[in-house]
C-alpha positions as a LaTeX table, in Angstrom:
\begin{tabular}{lrrr}
\hline
Residue & $x$ (\AA) & $y$ (\AA) & $z$ (\AA) \\
\hline
Met1 & 0.00 & 0.00 & 0.00 \\
Arg2 & 1.51 & 3.30 & $-1.11$ \\
Phe3 & 0.06 & 6.78 & $-1.21$ \\
Ser4 & 1.40 & 10.30 & $-1.09$ \\
Thr5 & 0.82 & 13.19 & 1.26 \\
Gln6 & $-0.51$ & 15.05 & $-1.79$ \\
Gln7 & $-3.25$ & 12.41 & $-2.15$ \\
Val8 & $-4.04$ & 12.78 & 1.55 \\
His9 & $-4.26$ & 16.55 & 1.09 \\
Tyr10 & $-6.66$ & 16.10 & $-1.85$ \\
Phe11 & $-8.75$ & 13.61 & 0.14 \\
Leu12 & $-9.13$ & 16.01 & 3.07 \\
Ala13 & $-9.99$ & 18.89 & 0.74 \\
Ala14 & $-12.69$ & 16.78 & $-0.94$ \\
Val15 & $-14.09$ & 15.83 & 2.47 \\
Arg16 & $-14.13$ & 19.48 & 3.55 \\
Glu17 & $-15.64$ & 20.82 & 0.31 \\
Gln18 & $-17.92$ & 17.82 & $-0.44$ \\
Asn19 & $-17.28$ & 18.62 & $-4.09$ \\
Phe20 & $-14.32$ & 17.67 & $-6.30$ \\
Thr21 & $-14.38$ & 20.88 & $-8.35$ \\
Arg22 & $-14.25$ & 23.10 & $-5.27$ \\
Ala23 & $-11.66$ & 20.83 & $-3.64$ \\
Ala24 & $-9.46$ & 21.03 & $-6.73$ \\
Lys25 & $-9.74$ & 24.81 & $-6.74$ \\
Ser26 & $-8.78$ & 25.01 & $-3.06$ \\
Cys27 & $-5.75$ & 22.81 & $-3.79$ \\
Gly28 & $-4.72$ & 24.84 & $-6.83$ \\
Val29 & $-5.13$ & 21.99 & $-9.32$ \\
Lys30 & $-7.59$ & 21.09 & $-12.05$ \\
Gln31 & $-10.47$ & 18.78 & $-11.18$ \\
Pro32 & $-9.28$ & 15.86 & $-13.37$ \\
Thr33 & $-5.92$ & 15.92 & $-11.56$ \\
Leu34 & $-7.63$ & 15.70 & $-8.18$ \\
Ser35 & $-10.06$ & 13.00 & $-9.36$ \\
Gln36 & $-7.27$ & 10.84 & $-10.80$ \\
Ser37 & $-5.21$ & 11.20 & $-7.65$ \\
Leu38 & $-8.17$ & 10.19 & $-5.49$ \\
Lys39 & $-8.87$ & 7.16 & $-7.72$ \\
Glu40 & $-5.25$ & 6.11 & $-7.19$ \\
Leu41 & $-5.63$ & 6.57 & $-3.43$ \\
Glu42 & $-8.79$ & 4.45 & $-3.51$ \\
Ala43 & $-6.95$ & 1.74 & $-5.45$ \\
Ser44 & $-4.13$ & 1.81 & $-2.92$ \\
Leu45 & $-6.52$ & 1.56 & 0.03 \\
Gly46 & $-8.65$ & $-1.12$ & $-1.61$ \\
Gly47 & $-12.02$ & 0.52 & $-2.11$ \\
Ala48 & $-14.11$ & 3.59 & $-2.83$ \\
Leu49 & $-13.70$ & 6.47 & $-0.42$ \\
Phe50 & $-16.46$ & 8.63 & $-1.90$ \\
Arg51 & $-19.96$ & 8.22 & $-3.29$ \\
Arg52 & $-19.96$ & 10.43 & $-6.34$ \\
Ala53 & $-23.08$ & 12.24 & $-7.50$ \\
His54 & $-23.83$ & 15.24 & $-9.72$ \\
His55 & $-24.45$ & 17.44 & $-6.69$ \\
Gly56 & $-21.28$ & 16.48 & $-4.80$ \\
Val57 & $-19.52$ & 13.68 & $-2.96$ \\
Arg58 & $-20.05$ & 11.91 & 0.34 \\
Leu59 & $-17.80$ & 9.55 & 2.23 \\
Thr60 & $-18.36$ & 5.82 & 1.99 \\
Pro61 & $-18.00$ & 3.66 & 5.10 \\
Leu62 & $-14.35$ & 3.07 & 4.11 \\
Gly63 & $-13.88$ & 6.83 & 3.69 \\
His64 & $-15.27$ & 7.42 & 7.18 \\
Ala65 & $-13.04$ & 4.68 & 8.59 \\
Val66 & $-9.78$ & 6.03 & 7.13 \\
Arg67 & $-10.52$ & 9.74 & 7.52 \\
Pro68 & $-9.08$ & 10.13 & 11.05 \\
His69 & $-5.97$ & 8.18 & 10.08 \\
Leu70 & $-5.39$ & 10.23 & 6.93 \\
Ala71 & $-5.92$ & 13.43 & 8.93 \\
Ala72 & $-3.26$ & 12.18 & 11.37 \\
Val73 & $-0.92$ & 11.50 & 8.44 \\
Ala74 & $-1.42$ & 15.08 & 7.25 \\
Arg75 & $-0.72$ & 16.49 & 10.72 \\
Ala76 & 2.37 & 14.29 & 11.07 \\
Ala77 & 3.68 & 15.45 & 7.68 \\
Val78 & 3.30 & 19.09 & 8.70 \\
Lys79 & 5.02 & 18.40 & 12.04 \\
Ala80 & 7.88 & 16.56 & 10.29 \\
Gly81 & 8.38 & 19.52 & 7.96 \\
Glu82 & 8.42 & 21.96 & 10.88 \\
Thr83 & 10.89 & 19.79 & 12.79 \\
Ala84 & 13.17 & 19.49 & 9.77 \\
Arg85 & 13.07 & 23.24 & 9.19 \\
Val86 & 14.01 & 24.00 & 12.82 \\
Phe87 & 16.73 & 21.35 & 12.78 \\
Cys88 & 18.24 & 22.67 & 9.56 \\
Gln89 & 18.18 & 26.26 & 10.83 \\
Ala90 & 19.93 & 25.21 & 14.05 \\
Thr91 & 22.45 & 23.13 & 12.12 \\
Asp92 & 23.18 & 25.98 & 9.72 \\
Ser93 & 23.64 & 28.41 & 12.64 \\
Lys94 & 25.96 & 25.96 & 14.40 \\
Arg95 & 28.04 & 25.45 & 11.23 \\
Glu96 & 28.26 & 29.21 & 10.75 \\
Ala97 & 29.47 & 29.71 & 14.34 \\
Gln98 & 32.06 & 26.93 & 13.98 \\
Arg99 & 33.50 & 28.48 & 10.84 \\
Gly100 & 34.40 & 31.71 & 12.56 \\
Pro101 & 35.07 & 34.94 & 10.75 \\
Leu102 & 36.09 & 34.91 & 7.13 \\
Thr103 & 39.60 & 36.17 & 6.46 \\
Leu104 & 40.51 & 37.22 & 2.96 \\
Val105 & 44.19 & 37.53 & 2.12 \\
Ile106 & 45.14 & 39.37 & $-1.05$ \\
Gly107 & 48.66 & 39.50 & $-2.40$ \\
\hline
\end{tabular}
């Protein structure tokens, strides 16, 4: 089973908007891109996550079951990014301090 954080983001947007067109717009992608990504997520998870209708989408029982877990994945991805950013800033500052002042010798 493989899926991306982008697919999780699209899933959560579709849940929030209850409409693929609006979800795609909120994610800054075209609706076919979002729909294809969600179909791939469904294939990875083994079943339909949404009931599709002309007036919008609703979660299936599988969609309801995985929603809290996918929301946790999204939160963990954000936290990992924040942790990495802080770590890299601290590491860069430490490297800069260890280097000391730059001395340029000409001649």
